[in-house]
XYZ file of N, CA and C in Angstrom:
801
model
N -21.575 -9.235 17.385
C -21.574 -8.620 16.006
C -19.860 -8.868 15.983
N -19.552 -9.287 14.392
C -18.046 -10.026 14.082
C -17.154 -8.360 13.989
N -16.393 -8.493 14.371
C -15.549 -7.029 14.062
C -15.146 -7.209 12.570
N -15.437 -5.812 12.554
C -14.534 -5.310 10.987
C -13.281 -5.361 10.801
N -13.134 -5.971 9.672
C -11.453 -6.247 9.642
C -11.091 -5.123 8.422
N -10.011 -4.330 8.946
C -9.177 -3.322 8.027
C -7.549 -3.913 7.957
N -7.436 -3.581 6.579
C -6.144 -3.895 6.026
C -5.615 -2.776 5.659
N -4.293 -2.229 6.427
C -3.359 -1.214 6.128
C -2.411 -1.472 5.086
N -2.236 -0.928 4.041
C -0.941 -0.992 3.199
C -0.163 0.451 3.019
N 0.904 0.421 3.533
C 1.709 1.602 3.532
C 2.960 1.515 2.997
N 3.332 2.943 2.378
C 4.979 2.474 1.737
C 5.820 2.622 2.849
N 5.392 3.123 3.980
C 6.372 3.635 5.019
C 5.847 3.868 6.466
N 6.455 3.017 7.499
C 5.547 2.961 8.931
C 6.976 3.373 9.920
N 6.529 4.342 10.603
C 7.658 4.488 11.577
C 7.387 3.444 12.843
N 8.214 2.951 13.428
C 9.836 3.097 13.917
C 10.669 2.605 12.566
N 10.119 1.579 11.905
C 10.989 0.880 11.000
C 11.711 2.096 9.937
N 11.311 3.020 9.642
C 11.716 4.314 8.757
C 11.384 5.660 9.110
N 12.349 6.657 9.228
C 12.547 7.763 9.551
C 10.527 8.218 9.871
N 10.799 9.483 10.523
C 9.114 10.105 10.473
C 9.015 10.932 9.224
N 7.714 10.428 8.754
C 7.373 11.358 7.687
C 5.825 11.493 7.930
N 5.221 12.287 7.101
C 3.871 12.025 7.496
C 2.948 11.053 7.330
N 3.508 10.235 5.989
C 2.807 9.216 6.119
C 3.391 7.823 6.888
N 4.488 7.978 7.298
C 5.133 7.099 8.352
C 4.457 7.084 9.563
N 4.123 7.973 10.245
C 3.365 8.409 11.312
C 2.063 8.587 11.227
N 1.072 8.708 10.225
C -0.054 8.168 9.965
C -0.335 6.871 9.887
N 0.662 6.131 9.333
C 0.540 4.459 9.149
C 1.030 3.620 10.350
N 1.334 4.484 11.412
C 1.885 3.930 12.670
C 0.654 4.031 13.559
N -0.072 5.354 13.846
C -1.038 5.595 14.955
C -2.512 5.037 14.269
N -2.757 5.083 12.729
C -3.960 5.137 12.457
C -4.402 3.509 13.010
N -3.492 2.638 12.560
C -3.958 1.219 12.735
C -4.377 0.931 14.220
N -3.440 1.626 15.290
C -3.522 1.139 16.241
C -5.021 2.025 16.830
N -5.271 3.061 16.544
C -6.494 3.906 16.683
C -7.666 3.171 16.194
N -7.777 2.570 15.183
C -8.590 1.934 14.467
C -8.826 0.470 15.405
N -7.651 -0.162 15.780
C -7.804 -1.165 16.559
C -8.425 -0.907 17.954
N -8.220 -0.053 18.674
C -8.793 0.595 19.752
C -10.204 0.568 19.733
N -10.514 1.293 18.290
C -12.119 1.485 18.238
C -12.822 0.154 17.926
N -12.165 -0.851 18.060
C -12.804 -2.214 18.221
C -12.679 -2.895 16.933
N -11.838 -2.549 15.919
C -11.941 -3.542 14.345
C -10.513 -4.437 14.737
N -10.516 -5.034 13.675
C -9.690 -5.888 13.798
C -8.444 -5.564 12.570
N -7.530 -5.540 12.800
C -6.279 -5.042 11.893
C -4.965 -6.013 11.389
N -4.926 -5.372 9.892
C -3.641 -6.266 9.634
C -2.878 -5.223 8.772
N -1.353 -5.036 9.049
C -0.534 -3.871 8.547
C 0.422 -4.357 7.623
N 0.709 -3.939 6.521
C 1.803 -4.339 5.649
C 2.617 -2.952 5.150
N 4.239 -3.355 5.124
C 5.270 -2.290 4.084
C 6.156 -3.361 3.571
N 6.931 -2.305 2.626
C 8.107 -2.951 2.104
C 9.182 -3.222 3.228
N 9.958 -4.206 2.832
C 10.971 -4.314 3.946
C 12.282 -3.305 3.144
N 12.521 -2.374 3.156
C 13.683 -2.101 2.164
C 14.893 -2.290 3.112
N 16.304 -1.716 2.486
C 17.376 -2.160 2.922
C 17.672 -1.395 4.204
N 16.969 -0.076 4.270
C 17.492 0.889 5.233
C 16.603 0.118 6.533
N 15.806 -0.861 6.400
C 15.162 -1.309 7.751
C 15.916 -2.276 8.539
N 16.001 -1.444 9.693
C 17.185 -2.376 10.711
C 16.415 -3.797 11.377
N 16.882 -4.866 10.854
C 15.983 -6.363 11.070
C 16.159 -6.304 12.404
N 17.517 -6.211 13.186
C 18.231 -6.661 14.505
C 17.382 -5.651 15.681
N 17.365 -4.561 15.246
C 17.081 -3.363 16.111
C 15.423 -3.810 16.537
N 14.641 -3.848 15.138
C 13.464 -4.030 14.841
C 12.532 -5.141 15.210
N 14.156 -6.155 15.461
C 13.452 -7.710 15.695
C 12.362 -8.342 14.555
N 12.778 -8.216 13.616
C 11.898 -8.912 12.414
C 12.318 -10.321 12.244
N 11.161 -11.019 11.901
C 11.842 -12.413 11.630
C 10.882 -13.020 10.743
N 11.586 -14.011 9.789
C 10.789 -14.614 8.809
C 9.456 -15.403 8.837
N 8.357 -15.528 8.682
C 7.308 -16.317 8.596
C 7.405 -17.151 7.558
N 8.000 -18.278 8.202
C 8.146 -19.376 7.044
C 6.981 -20.051 6.158
N 6.001 -20.048 7.156
C 4.709 -20.823 6.889
C 3.895 -19.587 5.425
N 4.501 -18.218 5.643
C 4.029 -17.508 4.588
C 4.943 -17.341 3.367
N 5.941 -17.439 3.576
C 7.029 -17.459 2.601
C 7.284 -18.623 1.391
N 7.786 -18.228 0.488
C 8.262 -19.244 -0.443
C 7.531 -18.986 -1.816
N 6.680 -18.454 -1.720
C 5.859 -18.288 -3.102
C 6.807 -17.698 -4.006
N 6.576 -17.669 -5.345
C 7.231 -16.883 -6.432
C 6.054 -16.098 -6.980
N 6.498 -14.893 -7.522
C 5.716 -14.136 -8.085
C 6.593 -13.711 -9.344
N 5.915 -13.847 -10.319
C 6.381 -13.828 -12.000
C 6.184 -12.121 -12.253
N 7.173 -11.509 -12.316
C 7.231 -10.025 -13.179
C 8.116 -10.041 -14.318
N 7.651 -9.478 -15.301
C 8.706 -9.426 -16.565
C 9.114 -10.718 -16.738
N 8.552 -11.653 -16.674
C 8.732 -13.260 -17.036
C 10.084 -13.704 -16.368
N 10.223 -13.132 -14.778
C 11.237 -13.305 -14.340
C 10.628 -14.131 -12.903
N 11.088 -14.801 -11.994
C 10.631 -15.355 -11.079
C 11.214 -14.660 -9.688
N 10.254 -13.949 -9.051
C 10.963 -13.442 -7.656
C 10.334 -13.928 -6.606
N 11.021 -14.146 -5.818
C 10.620 -15.006 -4.523
C 10.213 -14.023 -3.288
N 8.770 -14.310 -3.020
C 8.412 -13.633 -2.025
C 8.769 -13.995 -0.403
N 9.431 -13.241 0.192
C 9.860 -13.134 1.857
C 8.870 -12.737 2.844
N 8.203 -13.310 3.984
C 7.091 -12.396 4.342
C 8.218 -12.088 5.850
N 8.142 -11.176 6.348
C 8.954 -10.991 7.698
C 7.739 -10.327 8.713
N 7.954 -10.263 9.943
C 7.151 -9.631 10.720
C 7.612 -9.136 11.931
N 7.023 -7.821 12.760
C 7.599 -7.513 13.677
C 6.298 -7.038 14.504
N 6.636 -6.682 15.950
C 5.503 -6.378 16.749
C 5.899 -4.628 17.234
N 5.136 -3.990 17.249
C 5.322 -2.844 18.031
C 4.244 -2.726 19.356
N 5.062 -3.152 20.495
C 4.779 -3.654 21.731
C 3.659 -2.568 22.518
N 3.863 -1.379 22.251
C 3.336 -0.402 22.797
C 1.652 -0.048 22.287
N 1.608 -0.807 21.248
C 0.101 -0.886 20.114
C -0.163 -1.998 20.490
N 0.530 -2.953 20.631
C -0.296 -4.477 20.506
C -0.622 -4.542 19.172
N 0.318 -4.529 18.189
C 0.012 -4.490 16.876
C 1.317 -5.322 16.300
N 1.193 -6.148 15.069
C 2.288 -6.554 14.257
C 2.205 -5.721 13.027
N 3.408 -5.727 12.240
C 3.511 -5.246 11.072
C 4.266 -6.457 9.954
N 3.533 -6.548 8.999
C 4.327 -7.801 7.782
C 5.079 -6.657 7.079
N 6.398 -7.397 6.730
C 6.890 -6.783 5.822
C 6.980 -7.592 4.636
N 6.913 -7.052 3.286
C 6.990 -7.739 2.056
C 8.767 -7.402 1.625
N 9.485 -8.743 1.488
C 10.869 -8.705 1.230
C 11.083 -9.544 -0.055
N 11.967 -9.005 -0.867
C 12.459 -9.812 -2.001
C 13.952 -9.257 -2.309
N 15.184 -9.907 -2.273
C 16.586 -9.429 -2.594
C 16.585 -8.564 -3.526
N 15.989 -9.099 -4.751
C 16.082 -8.187 -5.951
C 15.595 -6.970 -5.826
N 14.495 -6.420 -5.454
C 13.808 -5.320 -5.235
C 13.861 -4.153 -3.910
N 14.082 -5.192 -2.772
C 14.115 -4.440 -1.268
C 15.336 -4.361 -0.668
N 16.270 -4.891 -1.299
C 17.564 -4.842 -0.218
C 18.490 -3.754 -0.453
N 18.261 -2.648 -1.311
C 19.067 -1.836 -1.340
C 18.800 -0.775 -0.294
N 19.377 0.091 0.083
C 19.390 1.115 1.028
C 18.049 2.065 0.730
N 18.029 2.226 -0.544
C 17.469 3.426 -0.937
C 15.820 3.368 -1.232
N 15.025 4.085 -0.837
C 13.574 3.747 -0.588
C 13.067 3.508 -2.191
N 13.075 4.792 -2.678
C 12.527 5.046 -3.939
C 13.527 5.869 -5.100
N 14.604 6.347 -4.162
C 15.399 7.199 -5.119
C 16.852 6.786 -4.444
N 18.076 6.875 -5.057
C 19.375 6.523 -4.947
C 19.892 7.838 -4.009
N 21.314 7.844 -3.772
C 21.447 8.861 -2.603
C 21.861 10.233 -3.423
N 21.910 10.254 -4.734
C 21.994 11.749 -5.718
C 20.472 11.960 -6.088
N 19.574 11.236 -5.418
C 17.884 11.597 -5.988
C 17.523 11.340 -7.041
N 18.138 10.200 -7.809
C 17.830 9.585 -9.071
C 17.008 8.638 -8.630
N 15.709 8.561 -9.253
C 14.673 7.554 -9.020
C 14.856 6.351 -9.536
N 14.875 5.098 -8.956
C 15.400 3.662 -9.149
C 14.107 3.416 -10.308
N 15.433 2.694 -11.349
C 14.611 2.344 -12.601
C 13.872 1.204 -12.414
N 13.909 0.288 -11.400
C 12.813 -0.641 -11.319
C 11.879 -0.406 -10.147
N 11.416 1.027 -9.925
C 10.024 1.125 -8.988
C 8.713 0.857 -9.541
N 8.710 0.639 -10.789
C 7.438 0.013 -11.337
C 7.492 -1.464 -11.056
N 8.549 -1.945 -11.226
C 8.359 -3.667 -10.694
C 8.291 -3.653 -9.360
N 8.873 -3.063 -8.561
C 8.971 -3.182 -6.948
C 7.518 -2.679 -6.489
N 6.815 -1.773 -7.229
C 5.446 -1.609 -6.585
C 4.384 -2.768 -7.388
N 4.814 -3.519 -8.631
C 3.798 -4.471 -8.782
C 4.166 -5.480 -7.853
N 5.523 -5.866 -7.295
C 6.028 -6.938 -6.313
C 4.910 -6.470 -5.196
N 4.954 -5.091 -4.625
C 4.518 -5.210 -3.323
C 3.471 -5.348 -3.029
N 2.082 -4.817 -4.391
C 0.922 -4.926 -4.108
C 0.552 -6.346 -4.299
N 1.038 -7.508 -5.103
C 0.630 -8.713 -5.259
C 1.375 -9.260 -4.195
N 2.046 -8.934 -3.413
C 2.789 -9.573 -2.242
C 1.881 -9.389 -1.313
N 1.368 -8.233 -1.004
C 0.817 -8.125 0.003
C -0.600 -8.740 -0.025
N -1.218 -8.943 -1.248
C -2.602 -9.755 -1.531
C -2.485 -11.174 -1.423
N -1.115 -11.474 -2.096
C -0.879 -13.146 -1.541
C -1.096 -13.538 -0.643
N -0.453 -12.544 0.361
C 0.035 -12.966 1.881
C -1.374 -13.005 2.366
N -2.204 -12.003 2.240
C -3.510 -12.115 3.068
C -4.638 -13.178 2.797
N -4.023 -13.524 1.325
C -4.813 -14.957 1.021
C -4.347 -16.210 1.876
N -3.017 -16.229 2.020
C -2.619 -17.403 2.663
C -2.793 -17.124 4.424
N -3.148 -15.676 4.962
C -3.449 -15.636 5.962
C -4.804 -16.029 6.438
N -5.995 -16.294 5.134
C -7.285 -16.377 4.963
C -7.753 -15.785 5.919
N -7.348 -14.338 5.534
C -8.283 -13.318 6.532
C -8.975 -12.375 5.313
N -9.862 -11.955 5.445
C -11.092 -11.442 4.395
C -10.982 -10.154 4.947
N -10.502 -9.038 4.339
C -10.838 -7.615 4.633
C -11.829 -7.130 4.268
N -12.415 -5.997 5.578
C -13.894 -5.431 4.730
C -13.397 -4.442 4.398
N -12.431 -3.551 4.501
C -11.850 -2.544 4.140
C -10.167 -2.408 4.070
N -9.482 -2.083 2.641
C -8.476 -1.715 2.599
C -7.794 -0.421 2.569
N -6.966 -0.010 3.094
C -6.585 1.316 3.397
C -5.182 1.431 2.583
N -5.093 2.273 1.399
C -3.875 2.303 0.794
C -3.108 3.601 1.201
N -1.838 3.679 1.497
C -1.188 5.108 2.148
C -0.050 5.204 0.841
N -0.153 6.212 -0.079
C 0.958 6.496 -0.743
C 1.227 6.047 -2.017
N 1.887 6.756 -3.195
C 1.761 6.376 -4.519
C 2.295 4.694 -4.531
N 3.251 4.715 -3.752
C 3.597 3.154 -4.221
C 2.797 1.768 -3.861
N 1.559 2.290 -2.935
C 0.278 1.397 -3.070
C -0.628 1.410 -4.157
N -0.157 2.666 -5.167
C -1.158 3.054 -5.862
C -1.925 2.124 -7.050
N -1.089 0.617 -7.201
C -1.809 -0.464 -8.122
C -2.577 -1.412 -7.187
N -2.452 -1.501 -5.877
C -3.504 -2.210 -5.272
C -4.825 -2.406 -5.576
N -5.739 -0.873 -5.494
C -7.045 -1.149 -5.908
C -7.257 -1.588 -7.295
N -6.326 -1.275 -8.101
C -6.395 -1.955 -9.702
C -6.427 -3.731 -9.571
N -5.803 -4.102 -8.723
C -5.271 -5.388 -8.723
C -6.769 -6.014 -7.873
N -6.981 -5.435 -6.698
C -8.110 -6.163 -5.840
C -9.655 -6.065 -7.220
N -9.624 -5.286 -8.115
C -10.980 -5.294 -8.641
C -10.986 -5.670 -9.825
N -9.664 -6.115 -10.263
C -9.103 -6.677 -11.468
C -8.772 -8.261 -11.478
N -7.861 -8.604 -10.839
C -6.831 -9.722 -10.650
C -7.492 -10.701 -9.473
N -8.114 -9.683 -8.621
C -8.355 -10.377 -7.123
C -10.076 -10.775 -7.214
N -10.790 -9.960 -8.099
C -12.090 -9.778 -7.687
C -13.032 -10.828 -7.300
N -12.576 -11.979 -8.251
C -13.327 -13.286 -8.078
C -13.040 -14.105 -6.741
N -11.623 -13.822 -5.905
C -11.302 -14.368 -4.358
C -12.351 -14.243 -3.491
N -12.902 -15.119 -2.867
C -14.115 -14.513 -2.016
C -13.427 -13.988 -1.218
N -12.308 -14.108 -0.451
C -11.576 -13.011 0.422
C -11.817 -11.525 0.279
N -11.663 -11.185 -1.098
C -11.836 -9.850 -1.527
C -13.111 -9.594 -2.092
N -13.930 -10.292 -2.227
C -15.289 -10.210 -3.139
C -15.925 -8.643 -2.704
N -16.142 -8.863 -1.136
C -16.897 -7.803 -0.323
C -15.892 -6.425 0.003
N -14.696 -6.502 -0.239
C -13.676 -5.672 0.320
C -14.289 -4.167 -0.287
N -14.176 -3.161 0.051
C -14.002 -1.930 -0.146
C -12.543 -1.197 -0.047
N -12.247 -0.346 -0.871
C -10.850 0.029 -0.778
C -10.664 1.814 -0.995
N -10.168 2.369 0.127
C -10.025 3.465 0.377
C -8.151 3.968 -0.040
N -8.466 4.803 -0.815
C -7.008 5.517 -1.407
C -6.443 6.907 -0.489
N -5.396 6.937 0.088
C -5.181 8.271 0.782
C -4.027 8.680 -0.191
N -4.165 10.228 -0.853
C -3.045 10.626 -1.751
C -2.303 11.898 -0.511
N -1.065 11.592 -0.905
C -0.078 12.667 -0.205
C 0.706 13.263 -0.886
N 1.546 14.217 -0.267
C 2.630 15.078 -1.058
C 3.944 14.364 -0.993
N 3.867 13.391 -1.917
C 4.619 12.264 -1.931
C 5.181 12.162 -3.435
N 4.917 12.848 -4.229
C 5.341 12.762 -5.907
C 6.669 12.273 -6.170
N 6.638 11.580 -7.285
C 7.679 11.195 -7.767
C 8.017 12.032 -9.110
N 9.154 12.429 -9.640
C 9.428 13.120 -10.594
C 9.714 12.726 -11.737
N 10.576 11.947 -12.011
C 10.574 11.239 -13.389
C 9.621 9.677 -13.433
N 9.062 9.943 -14.611
C 8.109 9.089 -15.132
C 8.550 7.585 -14.719
N 7.655 6.438 -14.303
C 8.233 4.814 -14.302
C 8.477 4.671 -15.373
N 9.013 3.070 -15.784
C 9.274 2.552 -16.658
C 8.184 2.188 -17.776
N 8.490 2.468 -18.873
C 7.301 3.118 -19.925
C 6.771 1.701 -20.285
N 7.485 0.072 -19.798
C 7.097 -0.963 -20.030
C 5.991 -1.288 -18.813
N 5.535 -0.619 -18.061
C 4.807 -0.641 -16.984
C 3.574 -1.288 -17.519
N 2.933 -0.778 -18.117
C 1.453 -1.378 -18.936
C 1.674 -2.927 -19.310
N 2.453 -3.120 -20.161
C 3.075 -4.718 -20.660
C 3.025 -5.812 -19.323
N 3.653 -5.079 -18.249
C 4.310 -6.089 -17.114
C 2.838 -6.140 -16.117
N 1.744 -5.076 -16.240
C 0.523 -5.445 -15.635
C -0.157 -6.404 -16.386
N -0.258 -5.955 -17.767
C -0.775 -6.879 -18.525
C -0.779 -8.452 -18.542
N 0.218 -8.768 -17.912
C 1.002 -9.948 -17.836
C -0.058 -10.979 -16.917
N -0.460 -10.108 -16.169
C -1.295 -10.565 -14.915
C -2.785 -10.607 -15.364
N -3.006 -10.677 -16.522
C -4.416 -10.712 -17.144
C -5.296 -9.681 -17.184
N -4.990 -8.468 -16.789
C -5.627 -7.004 -17.236
C -5.585 -6.613 -18.319
N -6.480 -6.209 -18.983
C -6.533 -5.850 -20.361
C -5.840 -4.062 -20.251
N -5.068 -4.043 -21.234
C -4.303 -2.838 -21.744
C -5.164 -1.949 -21.614
N -6.027 -2.011 -22.170
C -7.336 -0.669 -22.150
C -7.527 -0.235 -20.717
N -7.551 -1.279 -19.699
C -7.917 -0.682 -18.248
C -6.780 0.226 -17.664
N -5.619 -0.087 -18.539
C -4.704 0.724 -17.694
C -3.968 1.648 -18.843
N -4.464 2.150 -19.764
C -3.959 2.883 -20.927
C -3.320 4.182 -20.042
N -4.030 4.704 -19.060
C -3.455 5.838 -18.387
C -2.209 5.781 -18.066
N -1.640 4.692 -17.669
C -0.110 4.286 -17.598
C 0.757 4.184 -18.720
N 0.233 4.481 -20.116
C 1.049 4.616 -21.207
C 2.037 5.542 -21.109
N 1.583 6.631 -20.078
C 2.482 7.817 -19.675
C 2.580 7.812 -18.283
N 3.355 6.833 -17.516
C 3.513 6.517 -16.270
C 3.970 7.647 -15.350
N 3.246 8.971 -15.276
C 3.682 9.661 -14.177
C 2.866 9.665 -12.794
N 3.167 10.636 -11.835
C 2.799 10.337 -10.610
C 1.503 10.734 -10.585
N 1.324 11.558 -11.478
C -0.402 11.924 -11.555
C -0.977 11.176 -12.071
N -0.628 10.088 -13.357
C -1.564 9.333 -13.991
C -1.488 8.034 -12.866
N -0.557 7.712 -12.284
C -0.738 6.394 -11.687
C -1.705 6.695 -10.546
N -1.660 8.304 -9.864
C -2.814 8.749 -8.482
C -3.924 8.636 -9.518
N -4.429 8.779 -10.484
C -5.829 8.654 -11.097
C -6.132 6.983 -11.412
N -5.333 6.222 -11.511
C -5.594 4.946 -11.675
C -6.013 4.375 -10.408
N -5.253 4.907 -9.570
C -5.402 4.342 -8.143
C -6.890 4.826 -7.742
N -7.451 6.390 -7.966
C -8.518 6.828 -7.586
C -9.616 5.804 -8.652
N -9.472 5.812 -9.250
C -10.503 5.073 -10.532
C -10.802 3.501 -9.876
N -10.115 2.939 -9.193
C -10.178 1.683 -8.876
C -10.819 1.544 -7.778
N -10.781 2.736 -6.899
C -10.721 2.708 -5.171
C -12.437 2.826 -5.309
N -12.855 2.378 -4.087
C -14.081 3.033 -3.753
C -14.575 4.486 -3.056
N -13.247 4.913 -2.406
C -12.976 5.998 -1.507
C -11.981 6.695 -1.555
N -11.696 7.912 -1.442
C -10.481 8.711 -1.537
C -10.003 9.552 -0.237
N -8.812 9.842 0.246
C -8.761 10.658 1.420
C -7.404 11.781 0.686
N -7.609 13.259 1.257
C -6.449 13.675 0.898
C -5.570 13.915 2.265
N -4.505 13.255 2.126
C -3.722 12.745 3.266
C -2.769 13.672 3.670
N -2.439 14.732 2.851
C -1.486 15.851 3.208
C -2.538 17.172 3.240
N -1.833 18.315 3.665
C -2.572 19.552 3.775
C -2.498 19.965 2.155
N -1.428 20.086 1.577
C -1.152 20.249 0.202
C -0.947 18.680 -0.864
N -1.327 18.880 -1.633
C -1.046 17.777 -2.901
C -1.351 18.301 -4.116
N -0.751 17.174 -4.675
C -1.150 17.465 -6.312
C -2.382 18.160 -6.480
N -2.488 19.506 -7.240
C -3.700 20.036 -7.497
C -4.456 19.293 -8.601
N -3.903 18.492 -9.451
C -4.657 17.760 -10.443
C -5.054 16.579 -9.965
N -4.303 16.083 -8.822
C -4.933 14.888 -8.314
C -5.917 14.868 -7.244
N -5.718 16.212 -6.777
C -6.864 16.512 -5.453
C -8.243 16.577 -6.445
N -8.064 17.501 -7.514
C -9.213 17.545 -8.180
C -10.160 16.693 -8.924
N -9.159 15.355 -9.670
C -9.567 14.376 -9.957
C -10.017 13.475 -8.761
N -9.877 13.540 -7.386
C -10.509 12.919 -6.033
C -11.963 13.512 -6.019
N -11.884 14.977 -6.352
C -13.251 15.402 -5.759
C -14.043 15.056 -7.047
N -13.707 15.225 -7.978
C -14.776 14.753 -9.267
C -15.217 13.797 -9.739
N -13.936 12.681 -9.000
C -14.691 11.603 -9.529
C -15.943 10.800 -9.399
N -16.951 11.559 -8.418
C -17.962 11.075 -7.459
C -18.037 9.841 -6.569
N -16.668 9.589 -6.423
C -16.317 8.650 -4.920
C -16.515 9.648 -3.664
N -16.377 8.883 -2.629
C -16.577 9.213 -1.422
C -15.615 9.921 -1.265
N -15.400 11.370 -0.705
C -14.057 11.919 -0.289
C -13.867 12.509 0.871
N -12.994 12.401 1.565
C -12.532 12.659 2.965
C -11.316 14.052 2.797
N -11.742 15.199 2.911
C -10.635 16.316 3.046
C -9.708 15.990 4.060
N -8.526 16.866 3.967
C -7.651 16.592 4.768
C -7.944 16.955 6.599
N -7.441 16.054 7.169
C -7.600 15.831 8.306
C -6.406 16.305 9.298
N -6.292 17.175 10.418
C -5.066 17.516 11.092
C -4.666 16.292 12.050
N -3.762 16.271 12.560
C -3.041 15.156 13.703
C -4.263 14.969 14.758
N -4.985 15.893 15.112
C -5.895 15.841 16.123
C -6.981 15.565 15.951
N -7.625 15.194 14.804
C -8.466 14.743 14.477
C -8.689 13.607 13.323
N -7.654 13.206 12.541
C -7.788 12.140 11.659
C -8.351 10.688 12.152
N -7.631 10.462 13.380
C -8.194 8.665 13.776
C -9.659 8.793 13.526
N -10.554 9.799 14.385
C -11.883 9.847 14.819
C -12.602 9.775 13.373
N -11.932 10.914 12.541
C -12.615 11.075 11.445
C -12.429 9.860 10.492
N -11.253 9.401 9.966
C -11.062 8.248 9.189
C -12.054 7.089 9.529
N -12.022 6.728 11.328
C -12.803 6.181 11.585
C -14.596 6.393 11.142
N -14.693 7.192 11.246
C -16.350 7.740 10.986
C -16.716 7.605 9.548
N -15.452 7.473 8.974
C -15.596 7.665 7.051
C -15.550 5.960 6.982
N -14.792 5.477 7.815
C -14.748 3.974 7.306
C -16.222 3.487 7.657
N -17.199 3.865 8.563
C -18.308 3.421 8.549
C -19.197 3.856 7.616
N -18.697 4.857 7.179
C -19.621 5.591 5.617
C -19.742 4.714 4.746
N -18.343 4.017 4.372
C -17.988 3.370 3.486
C -18.555 1.794 3.458
N -18.433 1.290 4.723
C -18.945 -0.112 4.922
C -20.739 -0.250 4.889
């Protein structure tokens, strides 16, 4: 029987970034799922704070070189890769000079959130999916971790739904205690609509708050997971009332097996 393929998309993975709940889960979950007999691919952004030399990142020339147009501007897509030897897994990095060469992840040193986080999230989501197409790798399940991946479910179900690689992909969204405070750029609806998505399908983002982005992610996912013990109450209630498969919070001791069984249910 052919191995099921699971695509992990995360906003942060340790050891490339400091340890957080998301970065630790995004490091150990892919390894655990691979050890349970599935094929995996893992993606994260190449923020400026990722040390390329220490982590031995190198550019994958055959995957790089595409331009993604956002807000009428061409942005080159650069793909880098590194290996976590102990886990026998590779991590792919989405890179672009305009969006990811700053040290800041989502906010500057004073805590002010970056004004182009909307475009960075669009670029990251599209960059991952375009790279998966170049890899000719059809994921059975796509697991998104954190708000920065929140546009991926929408893109899978709207822009890429007719691509045979994604036609049968199931999407899982994990919501964490990682809220941003300042709403994103109010032009995000127009920028996403450039990709051919009707504005009415993303009207919730006319007020681009953390809660509304999370709701959009839930709407276009097939299943959701409460990734942190405590998350935004409105988001948690929305997940539970969505009618989608829902997995409650799992402790560090149980989550890999619990997620693996949850994937089986979804698939």
